[in-house]
Short mmCIF file of N, CA and C in Angstrom, two decimals:
data_model
loop_
_atom_site.label_atom_id
_atom_site.label_comp_id
_atom_site.label_asym_id
_atom_site.label_seq_id
_atom_site.Cartn_x
_atom_site.Cartn_y
_atom_site.Cartn_z
N MET A 20 1.95 49.71 45.00
CA MET A 20 2.79 49.28 43.88
C MET A 20 2.08 48.21 43.05
N GLU A 21 1.42 47.27 43.71
CA GLU A 21 0.70 46.21 43.00
C GLU A 21 -0.44 46.79 42.18
N VAL A 22 -1.13 47.78 42.74
CA VAL A 22 -2.24 48.41 42.01
C VAL A 22 -1.72 49.06 40.73
N LEU A 23 -0.56 49.72 40.82
CA LEU A 23 0.03 50.35 39.65
C LEU A 23 0.37 49.31 38.59
N LYS A 24 0.98 48.20 39.01
CA LYS A 24 1.31 47.14 38.06
C LYS A 24 0.05 46.58 37.41
N ASP A 25 -1.02 46.43 38.20
CA ASP A 25 -2.28 45.93 37.67
C ASP A 25 -2.85 46.90 36.63
N ARG A 26 -2.79 48.19 36.93
CA ARG A 26 -3.30 49.19 35.99
C ARG A 26 -2.51 49.18 34.69
N LEU A 27 -1.19 49.05 34.80
CA LEU A 27 -0.37 48.99 33.59
C LEU A 27 -0.66 47.71 32.80
N ALA A 28 -0.86 46.61 33.50
CA ALA A 28 -1.18 45.34 32.83
C ALA A 28 -2.49 45.48 32.05
N VAL A 29 -3.48 46.11 32.64
CA VAL A 29 -4.76 46.34 31.96
C VAL A 29 -4.53 47.23 30.74
N ALA A 30 -3.73 48.26 30.90
CA ALA A 30 -3.46 49.17 29.77
C ALA A 30 -2.81 48.42 28.62
N TYR A 31 -1.86 47.54 28.91
CA TYR A 31 -1.20 46.78 27.84
C TYR A 31 -2.18 45.80 27.18
N GLU A 32 -3.12 45.26 27.94
CA GLU A 32 -4.14 44.39 27.36
C GLU A 32 -5.04 45.16 26.41
N LEU A 33 -5.26 46.42 26.68
CA LEU A 33 -6.13 47.26 25.86
C LEU A 33 -5.41 47.88 24.66
N LEU A 34 -4.11 47.76 24.63
CA LEU A 34 -3.27 48.46 23.66
C LEU A 34 -3.76 48.33 22.22
N ASN A 35 -4.07 47.15 21.77
CA ASN A 35 -4.45 46.95 20.37
C ASN A 35 -5.92 47.22 20.09
N ASP A 36 -6.79 46.77 20.99
CA ASP A 36 -8.23 46.88 20.73
C ASP A 36 -8.83 48.20 21.19
N GLU A 37 -8.30 48.76 22.26
CA GLU A 37 -8.83 50.01 22.80
C GLU A 37 -7.69 50.95 23.18
N PRO A 38 -6.98 51.46 22.17
CA PRO A 38 -5.81 52.30 22.46
C PRO A 38 -6.13 53.56 23.25
N ASP A 39 -7.31 54.13 23.04
CA ASP A 39 -7.66 55.33 23.80
C ASP A 39 -7.79 55.03 25.29
N ALA A 40 -8.36 53.88 25.62
CA ALA A 40 -8.48 53.49 27.02
C ALA A 40 -7.10 53.23 27.62
N ALA A 41 -6.22 52.58 26.85
CA ALA A 41 -4.85 52.33 27.31
C ALA A 41 -4.13 53.65 27.56
N HIS A 42 -4.32 54.59 26.63
CA HIS A 42 -3.71 55.91 26.77
C HIS A 42 -4.23 56.61 28.02
N GLY A 43 -5.52 56.51 28.27
CA GLY A 43 -6.11 57.14 29.46
C GLY A 43 -5.52 56.61 30.75
N ILE A 44 -5.31 55.30 30.82
CA ILE A 44 -4.72 54.70 32.02
C ILE A 44 -3.29 55.20 32.20
N ALA A 45 -2.51 55.17 31.11
CA ALA A 45 -1.12 55.65 31.19
C ALA A 45 -1.08 57.12 31.58
N ASN A 46 -1.97 57.89 31.03
CA ASN A 46 -2.03 59.33 31.33
C ASN A 46 -2.35 59.56 32.81
N ASP A 47 -3.30 58.79 33.35
CA ASP A 47 -3.64 58.90 34.77
C ASP A 47 -2.43 58.58 35.65
N ILE A 48 -1.70 57.55 35.28
CA ILE A 48 -0.50 57.18 36.03
C ILE A 48 0.53 58.30 35.99
N LEU A 49 0.69 58.90 34.80
CA LEU A 49 1.68 59.97 34.64
C LEU A 49 1.27 61.25 35.37
N ARG A 50 -0.01 61.45 35.57
CA ARG A 50 -0.45 62.60 36.36
C ARG A 50 0.09 62.50 37.78
N ASP A 51 0.05 61.30 38.33
CA ASP A 51 0.54 61.07 39.69
C ASP A 51 2.06 60.94 39.75
N ASP A 52 2.65 60.40 38.68
CA ASP A 52 4.09 60.13 38.65
C ASP A 52 4.63 60.39 37.24
N PRO A 53 5.01 61.65 36.95
CA PRO A 53 5.44 62.00 35.59
C PRO A 53 6.71 61.27 35.12
N ASP A 54 7.40 60.64 36.04
CA ASP A 54 8.62 59.90 35.68
C ASP A 54 8.40 58.39 35.70
N ASN A 55 7.18 57.95 35.56
CA ASN A 55 6.91 56.52 35.53
C ASN A 55 7.30 55.98 34.16
N ALA A 56 8.44 55.30 34.13
CA ALA A 56 8.99 54.83 32.85
C ALA A 56 8.07 53.85 32.14
N ALA A 57 7.39 53.00 32.89
CA ALA A 57 6.50 52.01 32.26
C ALA A 57 5.32 52.69 31.57
N ALA A 58 4.75 53.70 32.20
CA ALA A 58 3.64 54.43 31.59
C ALA A 58 4.13 55.24 30.38
N LEU A 59 5.30 55.83 30.49
CA LEU A 59 5.87 56.56 29.36
C LEU A 59 6.16 55.61 28.20
N PHE A 60 6.65 54.41 28.52
CA PHE A 60 6.92 53.42 27.48
C PHE A 60 5.63 53.12 26.72
N LEU A 61 4.55 52.92 27.46
CA LEU A 61 3.25 52.65 26.84
C LEU A 61 2.81 53.82 25.95
N ILE A 62 2.99 55.03 26.42
CA ILE A 62 2.65 56.20 25.62
C ILE A 62 3.49 56.21 24.34
N GLY A 63 4.77 55.91 24.46
CA GLY A 63 5.63 55.85 23.28
C GLY A 63 5.16 54.82 22.27
N VAL A 64 4.77 53.65 22.76
CA VAL A 64 4.25 52.60 21.88
C VAL A 64 2.99 53.10 21.16
N LEU A 65 2.09 53.70 21.92
CA LEU A 65 0.85 54.20 21.33
C LEU A 65 1.13 55.27 20.27
N LEU A 66 2.06 56.16 20.53
CA LEU A 66 2.40 57.19 19.56
C LEU A 66 2.96 56.58 18.28
N CYS A 67 3.81 55.58 18.43
CA CYS A 67 4.39 54.94 17.25
C CYS A 67 3.35 54.14 16.47
N LYS A 68 2.44 53.50 17.18
CA LYS A 68 1.38 52.73 16.51
C LYS A 68 0.48 53.63 15.66
N THR A 69 0.41 54.90 16.01
CA THR A 69 -0.42 55.85 15.26
C THR A 69 0.44 56.77 14.38
N ASN A 70 1.66 56.34 14.10
CA ASN A 70 2.58 57.06 13.21
C ASN A 70 2.89 58.47 13.67
N ARG A 71 2.91 58.70 14.96
CA ARG A 71 3.25 60.02 15.52
C ARG A 71 4.70 59.98 16.05
N TYR A 72 5.59 59.70 15.14
CA TYR A 72 6.99 59.47 15.52
C TYR A 72 7.67 60.71 16.06
N GLY A 73 7.38 61.84 15.51
CA GLY A 73 7.96 63.09 16.01
C GLY A 73 7.56 63.36 17.46
N TYR A 74 6.33 63.05 17.79
CA TYR A 74 5.87 63.19 19.17
C TYR A 74 6.49 62.12 20.07
N ALA A 75 6.75 60.96 19.49
CA ALA A 75 7.29 59.84 20.27
C ALA A 75 8.75 60.06 20.68
N ILE A 76 9.50 60.78 19.87
CA ILE A 76 10.94 60.94 20.15
C ILE A 76 11.19 61.48 21.56
N PRO A 77 10.59 62.61 21.98
CA PRO A 77 10.89 63.08 23.34
C PRO A 77 10.41 62.10 24.43
N VAL A 78 9.37 61.35 24.14
CA VAL A 78 8.91 60.35 25.11
C VAL A 78 9.98 59.27 25.26
N TRP A 79 10.47 58.74 24.13
CA TRP A 79 11.50 57.70 24.19
C TRP A 79 12.79 58.25 24.79
N GLU A 80 13.11 59.50 24.52
CA GLU A 80 14.31 60.10 25.13
C GLU A 80 14.18 60.12 26.65
N LYS A 81 13.00 60.46 27.14
CA LYS A 81 12.79 60.47 28.58
C LYS A 81 12.88 59.06 29.16
N VAL A 82 12.29 58.10 28.47
CA VAL A 82 12.36 56.71 28.95
C VAL A 82 13.81 56.25 29.01
N THR A 83 14.62 56.59 27.99
CA THR A 83 16.02 56.14 28.00
C THR A 83 16.83 56.85 29.09
N LYS A 84 16.42 58.05 29.47
CA LYS A 84 17.10 58.73 30.59
C LYS A 84 16.72 58.08 31.92
N LEU A 85 15.45 57.71 32.04
CA LEU A 85 14.99 57.08 33.28
C LEU A 85 15.47 55.64 33.41
N LYS A 86 15.53 54.94 32.29
CA LYS A 86 15.90 53.52 32.28
C LYS A 86 16.93 53.25 31.18
N PRO A 87 18.15 53.76 31.34
CA PRO A 87 19.13 53.61 30.27
C PRO A 87 19.54 52.17 29.98
N GLU A 88 19.17 51.25 30.88
CA GLU A 88 19.52 49.84 30.70
C GLU A 88 18.49 49.08 29.87
N LYS A 89 17.43 49.73 29.41
CA LYS A 89 16.36 49.08 28.66
C LYS A 89 16.63 49.15 27.16
N ALA A 90 17.07 48.06 26.61
CA ALA A 90 17.40 48.00 25.18
C ALA A 90 16.19 48.33 24.32
N GLY A 91 15.01 47.86 24.72
CA GLY A 91 13.80 48.11 23.93
C GLY A 91 13.49 49.58 23.79
N ALA A 92 13.74 50.35 24.83
CA ALA A 92 13.50 51.79 24.76
C ALA A 92 14.46 52.45 23.77
N TRP A 93 15.72 52.03 23.80
CA TRP A 93 16.69 52.58 22.84
C TRP A 93 16.30 52.20 21.42
N ASN A 94 15.87 50.95 21.23
CA ASN A 94 15.45 50.52 19.90
C ASN A 94 14.25 51.33 19.42
N ASN A 95 13.28 51.55 20.28
CA ASN A 95 12.11 52.32 19.89
C ASN A 95 12.47 53.77 19.59
N LEU A 96 13.41 54.34 20.35
CA LEU A 96 13.89 55.68 20.05
C LEU A 96 14.51 55.69 18.65
N GLY A 97 15.29 54.68 18.36
CA GLY A 97 15.90 54.57 17.03
C GLY A 97 14.86 54.46 15.93
N MET A 98 13.81 53.67 16.17
CA MET A 98 12.76 53.51 15.17
C MET A 98 12.06 54.85 14.91
N ALA A 99 11.80 55.61 15.97
CA ALA A 99 11.15 56.90 15.82
C ALA A 99 12.03 57.86 15.03
N HIS A 100 13.32 57.89 15.37
CA HIS A 100 14.25 58.74 14.61
C HIS A 100 14.30 58.31 13.15
N GLN A 101 14.33 57.01 12.93
CA GLN A 101 14.41 56.49 11.57
C GLN A 101 13.18 56.91 10.76
N GLU A 102 12.02 56.80 11.35
CA GLU A 102 10.79 57.19 10.66
C GLU A 102 10.75 58.69 10.37
N CYS A 103 11.51 59.47 11.12
CA CYS A 103 11.59 60.92 10.89
C CYS A 103 12.76 61.28 9.97
N GLY A 104 13.43 60.26 9.41
CA GLY A 104 14.52 60.50 8.48
C GLY A 104 15.83 60.89 9.13
N GLN A 105 15.97 60.67 10.41
CA GLN A 105 17.17 61.03 11.16
C GLN A 105 18.03 59.78 11.36
N GLN A 106 18.69 59.36 10.28
CA GLN A 106 19.38 58.07 10.28
C GLN A 106 20.56 58.00 11.25
N GLU A 107 21.32 59.10 11.38
CA GLU A 107 22.46 59.06 12.31
C GLU A 107 21.98 58.89 13.75
N LYS A 108 20.95 59.64 14.12
CA LYS A 108 20.40 59.53 15.48
C LYS A 108 19.79 58.15 15.69
N ALA A 109 19.14 57.64 14.67
CA ALA A 109 18.56 56.29 14.76
C ALA A 109 19.67 55.27 15.00
N ARG A 110 20.72 55.37 14.21
CA ARG A 110 21.83 54.41 14.32
C ARG A 110 22.47 54.48 15.70
N GLU A 111 22.63 55.68 16.23
CA GLU A 111 23.20 55.84 17.57
C GLU A 111 22.33 55.13 18.61
N ALA A 112 21.01 55.30 18.50
CA ALA A 112 20.10 54.65 19.45
C ALA A 112 20.14 53.13 19.28
N PHE A 113 20.15 52.64 18.03
CA PHE A 113 20.22 51.20 17.80
C PHE A 113 21.51 50.61 18.37
N LYS A 114 22.60 51.36 18.23
CA LYS A 114 23.88 50.87 18.77
C LYS A 114 23.85 50.83 20.30
N ARG A 115 23.14 51.76 20.92
CA ARG A 115 22.97 51.71 22.38
C ARG A 115 22.18 50.47 22.78
N ALA A 116 21.12 50.17 22.02
CA ALA A 116 20.33 48.96 22.28
C ALA A 116 21.20 47.72 22.10
N LEU A 117 22.00 47.71 21.05
CA LEU A 117 22.87 46.58 20.75
C LEU A 117 23.91 46.35 21.85
N ALA A 118 24.41 47.42 22.44
CA ALA A 118 25.39 47.30 23.52
C ALA A 118 24.77 46.64 24.75
N ILE A 119 23.47 46.79 24.92
CA ILE A 119 22.77 46.20 26.06
C ILE A 119 22.35 44.77 25.76
N ASN A 120 21.89 44.54 24.54
CA ASN A 120 21.38 43.23 24.15
C ASN A 120 21.81 42.96 22.72
N HIS A 121 22.78 42.08 22.56
CA HIS A 121 23.31 41.76 21.24
C HIS A 121 22.33 40.85 20.51
N CYS A 122 21.46 41.47 19.68
CA CYS A 122 20.47 40.66 18.97
C CYS A 122 20.39 41.07 17.50
N ALA A 123 19.88 40.16 16.70
CA ALA A 123 19.81 40.37 15.26
C ALA A 123 18.92 41.55 14.88
N ASP A 124 17.84 41.77 15.62
CA ASP A 124 16.95 42.88 15.29
C ASP A 124 17.69 44.21 15.29
N TYR A 125 18.50 44.44 16.31
CA TYR A 125 19.21 45.72 16.41
C TYR A 125 20.28 45.83 15.32
N LEU A 126 20.96 44.72 15.03
CA LEU A 126 21.93 44.72 13.94
C LEU A 126 21.25 45.03 12.61
N GLY A 127 20.10 44.41 12.39
CA GLY A 127 19.35 44.65 11.16
C GLY A 127 18.87 46.08 11.05
N ASN A 128 18.46 46.66 12.18
CA ASN A 128 18.02 48.06 12.17
C ASN A 128 19.17 48.99 11.80
N ILE A 129 20.34 48.69 12.30
CA ILE A 129 21.52 49.49 11.93
C ILE A 129 21.76 49.39 10.42
N ALA A 130 21.63 48.18 9.88
CA ALA A 130 21.81 47.99 8.44
C ALA A 130 20.84 48.86 7.65
N VAL A 131 19.60 48.94 8.10
CA VAL A 131 18.60 49.75 7.41
C VAL A 131 19.01 51.22 7.37
N THR A 132 19.58 51.73 8.46
CA THR A 132 19.97 53.15 8.47
C THR A 132 21.02 53.43 7.40
N TYR A 133 21.95 52.49 7.24
CA TYR A 133 22.97 52.67 6.20
C TYR A 133 22.34 52.58 4.81
N ASN A 134 21.44 51.64 4.63
CA ASN A 134 20.74 51.51 3.35
C ASN A 134 20.00 52.81 3.01
N GLU A 135 19.30 53.36 4.01
CA GLU A 135 18.54 54.60 3.80
C GLU A 135 19.43 55.77 3.39
N GLN A 136 20.68 55.74 3.82
CA GLN A 136 21.60 56.83 3.49
C GLN A 136 22.41 56.54 2.22
N GLY A 137 22.18 55.39 1.63
CA GLY A 137 22.91 55.05 0.41
C GLY A 137 24.31 54.54 0.67
N ASN A 138 24.62 54.18 1.91
CA ASN A 138 25.91 53.59 2.23
C ASN A 138 25.72 52.07 2.21
N TYR A 139 25.64 51.54 1.00
CA TYR A 139 25.26 50.15 0.81
C TYR A 139 26.30 49.15 1.30
N ALA A 140 27.57 49.51 1.23
CA ALA A 140 28.61 48.60 1.72
C ALA A 140 28.45 48.37 3.23
N GLU A 141 28.18 49.44 3.97
CA GLU A 141 27.95 49.29 5.41
C GLU A 141 26.63 48.57 5.67
N GLY A 142 25.64 48.83 4.85
CA GLY A 142 24.37 48.12 4.98
C GLY A 142 24.56 46.63 4.83
N VAL A 143 25.34 46.23 3.82
CA VAL A 143 25.65 44.81 3.62
C VAL A 143 26.37 44.25 4.83
N ARG A 144 27.35 44.98 5.32
CA ARG A 144 28.16 44.51 6.45
C ARG A 144 27.28 44.26 7.69
N TRP A 145 26.42 45.21 8.02
CA TRP A 145 25.58 45.06 9.21
C TRP A 145 24.48 44.03 9.01
N ALA A 146 23.93 43.96 7.80
CA ALA A 146 22.91 42.94 7.53
C ALA A 146 23.51 41.54 7.67
N LYS A 147 24.73 41.36 7.19
CA LYS A 147 25.39 40.05 7.31
C LYS A 147 25.66 39.70 8.77
N LYS A 148 25.97 40.70 9.60
CA LYS A 148 26.14 40.45 11.03
C LYS A 148 24.83 39.94 11.64
N ALA A 149 23.73 40.56 11.25
CA ALA A 149 22.42 40.14 11.77
C ALA A 149 22.11 38.71 11.32
N ILE A 150 22.37 38.42 10.06
CA ILE A 150 22.08 37.09 9.52
C ILE A 150 22.98 36.03 10.15
N ALA A 151 24.21 36.40 10.46
CA ALA A 151 25.11 35.45 11.13
C ALA A 151 24.55 35.08 12.50
N LEU A 152 23.92 36.02 13.16
CA LEU A 152 23.33 35.78 14.48
C LEU A 152 22.00 35.05 14.36
N ASP A 153 21.23 35.37 13.33
CA ASP A 153 19.92 34.74 13.10
C ASP A 153 19.75 34.52 11.60
N PRO A 154 20.13 33.34 11.11
CA PRO A 154 20.09 33.09 9.66
C PRO A 154 18.71 33.24 9.02
N LYS A 155 17.65 33.22 9.81
CA LYS A 155 16.30 33.34 9.25
C LYS A 155 15.71 34.74 9.46
N HIS A 156 16.54 35.72 9.77
CA HIS A 156 16.05 37.07 10.02
C HIS A 156 15.62 37.70 8.70
N ALA A 157 14.31 37.76 8.48
CA ALA A 157 13.77 38.23 7.20
C ALA A 157 14.11 39.69 6.93
N GLY A 158 14.03 40.54 7.94
CA GLY A 158 14.32 41.96 7.72
C GLY A 158 15.75 42.19 7.29
N ALA A 159 16.69 41.53 7.96
CA ALA A 159 18.10 41.70 7.61
C ALA A 159 18.38 41.12 6.23
N THR A 160 17.74 40.00 5.91
CA THR A 160 17.93 39.39 4.60
C THR A 160 17.40 40.31 3.50
N ALA A 161 16.24 40.91 3.73
CA ALA A 161 15.69 41.85 2.74
C ALA A 161 16.59 43.07 2.60
N THR A 162 17.08 43.61 3.72
CA THR A 162 17.97 44.77 3.66
C THR A 162 19.25 44.41 2.91
N LEU A 163 19.77 43.23 3.16
CA LEU A 163 20.94 42.76 2.42
C LEU A 163 20.64 42.77 0.93
N GLY A 164 19.47 42.26 0.57
CA GLY A 164 19.08 42.25 -0.84
C GLY A 164 18.98 43.64 -1.43
N PHE A 165 18.35 44.58 -0.70
CA PHE A 165 18.25 45.96 -1.19
C PHE A 165 19.64 46.54 -1.45
N CYS A 166 20.53 46.34 -0.49
CA CYS A 166 21.89 46.89 -0.62
C CYS A 166 22.65 46.23 -1.77
N GLN A 167 22.50 44.92 -1.90
CA GLN A 167 23.19 44.22 -2.99
C GLN A 167 22.70 44.72 -4.35
N ILE A 168 21.39 44.82 -4.51
CA ILE A 168 20.83 45.28 -5.78
C ILE A 168 21.30 46.70 -6.09
N ALA A 169 21.34 47.54 -5.07
CA ALA A 169 21.75 48.94 -5.26
C ALA A 169 23.19 49.05 -5.74
N THR A 170 24.01 48.06 -5.42
CA THR A 170 25.41 48.08 -5.84
C THR A 170 25.64 47.27 -7.11
N GLY A 171 24.56 46.77 -7.71
CA GLY A 171 24.69 46.01 -8.95
C GLY A 171 24.94 44.53 -8.74
N ASP A 172 24.85 44.07 -7.52
CA ASP A 172 25.00 42.64 -7.23
C ASP A 172 23.62 42.01 -7.36
N TRP A 173 23.36 41.45 -8.54
CA TRP A 173 22.02 40.96 -8.84
C TRP A 173 21.64 39.71 -8.06
N SER A 174 22.60 39.10 -7.38
CA SER A 174 22.24 37.98 -6.50
C SER A 174 21.36 38.46 -5.35
N GLY A 175 21.31 39.77 -5.16
CA GLY A 175 20.48 40.35 -4.12
C GLY A 175 19.00 40.13 -4.34
N TRP A 176 18.60 39.82 -5.59
CA TRP A 176 17.17 39.57 -5.83
C TRP A 176 16.66 38.41 -4.99
N LYS A 177 17.50 37.42 -4.81
CA LYS A 177 17.08 36.27 -3.99
C LYS A 177 16.86 36.70 -2.54
N ASN A 178 17.71 37.57 -2.03
CA ASN A 178 17.53 38.08 -0.67
C ASN A 178 16.34 39.02 -0.58
N TYR A 179 16.17 39.85 -1.61
CA TYR A 179 15.03 40.76 -1.64
C TYR A 179 13.72 39.97 -1.59
N GLU A 180 13.70 38.84 -2.25
CA GLU A 180 12.49 38.03 -2.32
C GLU A 180 11.96 37.67 -0.93
N SER A 181 12.83 37.60 0.05
CA SER A 181 12.38 37.28 1.41
C SER A 181 11.46 38.36 1.97
N ALA A 182 11.50 39.55 1.38
CA ALA A 182 10.63 40.64 1.85
C ALA A 182 9.23 40.53 1.27
N LEU A 183 9.07 39.75 0.24
CA LEU A 183 7.76 39.65 -0.41
C LEU A 183 6.83 38.74 0.39
N GLY A 184 5.58 39.13 0.39
CA GLY A 184 4.59 38.33 1.09
C GLY A 184 4.41 38.73 2.54
N GLY A 185 5.13 39.75 2.96
CA GLY A 185 5.01 40.21 4.34
C GLY A 185 4.05 41.38 4.47
N LYS A 186 4.17 42.06 5.58
CA LYS A 186 3.26 43.16 5.90
C LYS A 186 3.37 44.32 4.89
N PHE A 187 4.58 44.61 4.42
CA PHE A 187 4.80 45.80 3.62
C PHE A 187 4.90 45.54 2.12
N ARG A 188 5.22 44.35 1.74
CA ARG A 188 5.38 44.04 0.32
C ARG A 188 4.57 42.79 -0.01
N LYS A 189 3.40 43.02 -0.54
CA LYS A 189 2.51 41.91 -0.87
C LYS A 189 3.05 41.17 -2.09
N ARG A 190 2.94 39.88 -2.06
CA ARG A 190 3.31 39.07 -3.22
C ARG A 190 2.09 39.00 -4.13
N GLU A 191 2.28 39.35 -5.38
CA GLU A 191 1.20 39.30 -6.36
C GLU A 191 1.31 37.99 -7.13
N ASP A 192 0.24 37.26 -7.18
CA ASP A 192 0.26 35.96 -7.84
C ASP A 192 0.50 36.06 -9.34
N PHE A 193 0.12 37.20 -9.93
CA PHE A 193 0.27 37.33 -11.38
C PHE A 193 1.69 37.71 -11.79
N ALA A 194 2.52 38.11 -10.85
CA ALA A 194 3.88 38.54 -11.18
C ALA A 194 4.79 37.31 -11.30
N PRO A 195 5.49 37.18 -12.42
CA PRO A 195 6.39 36.03 -12.55
C PRO A 195 7.62 36.18 -11.65
N ASP A 196 8.13 35.06 -11.19
CA ASP A 196 9.38 35.09 -10.42
C ASP A 196 10.53 35.33 -11.38
N TRP A 197 11.58 35.92 -10.86
CA TRP A 197 12.75 36.20 -11.68
C TRP A 197 13.76 35.07 -11.49
N ASP A 198 14.72 35.01 -12.43
CA ASP A 198 15.80 34.03 -12.26
C ASP A 198 17.13 34.71 -12.42
#
């Protein structure tokens, strides 16, 4: 058992710099134990890191069957569904994660699914729940802004601004700020 934990620890250390090596370790573990939830979790992470969300869905489904008490697995299943445009399935998975661990990330993810479907009132409602739990939650604040702007509530620009300068929305120095 200790050897297995050590192998998984090594695989997680390799995750970012040597994903193929991490995958090889997880694959070796799964050859011996196809129901090893930790190795499957690692495979799911690797698939998502390489934008293979469709492939990741059945992996996350298996992890949630093996370890239904793991909120992170449900959240990752939701993220994979969301990336595949399956907002209802994503929302169901996020709500399962939320039932296990009441945190702002899961509330914010639910808000995003409503935003993606154009149900902006629900998006606002869930984003506000996330912000109430974590007032500095940038993702929920940005989603709130998107939903507000979509409904003509121009105060949403201030919330949207929290999304600028991050990984997905670069702030351009030449662009003037709005008022």
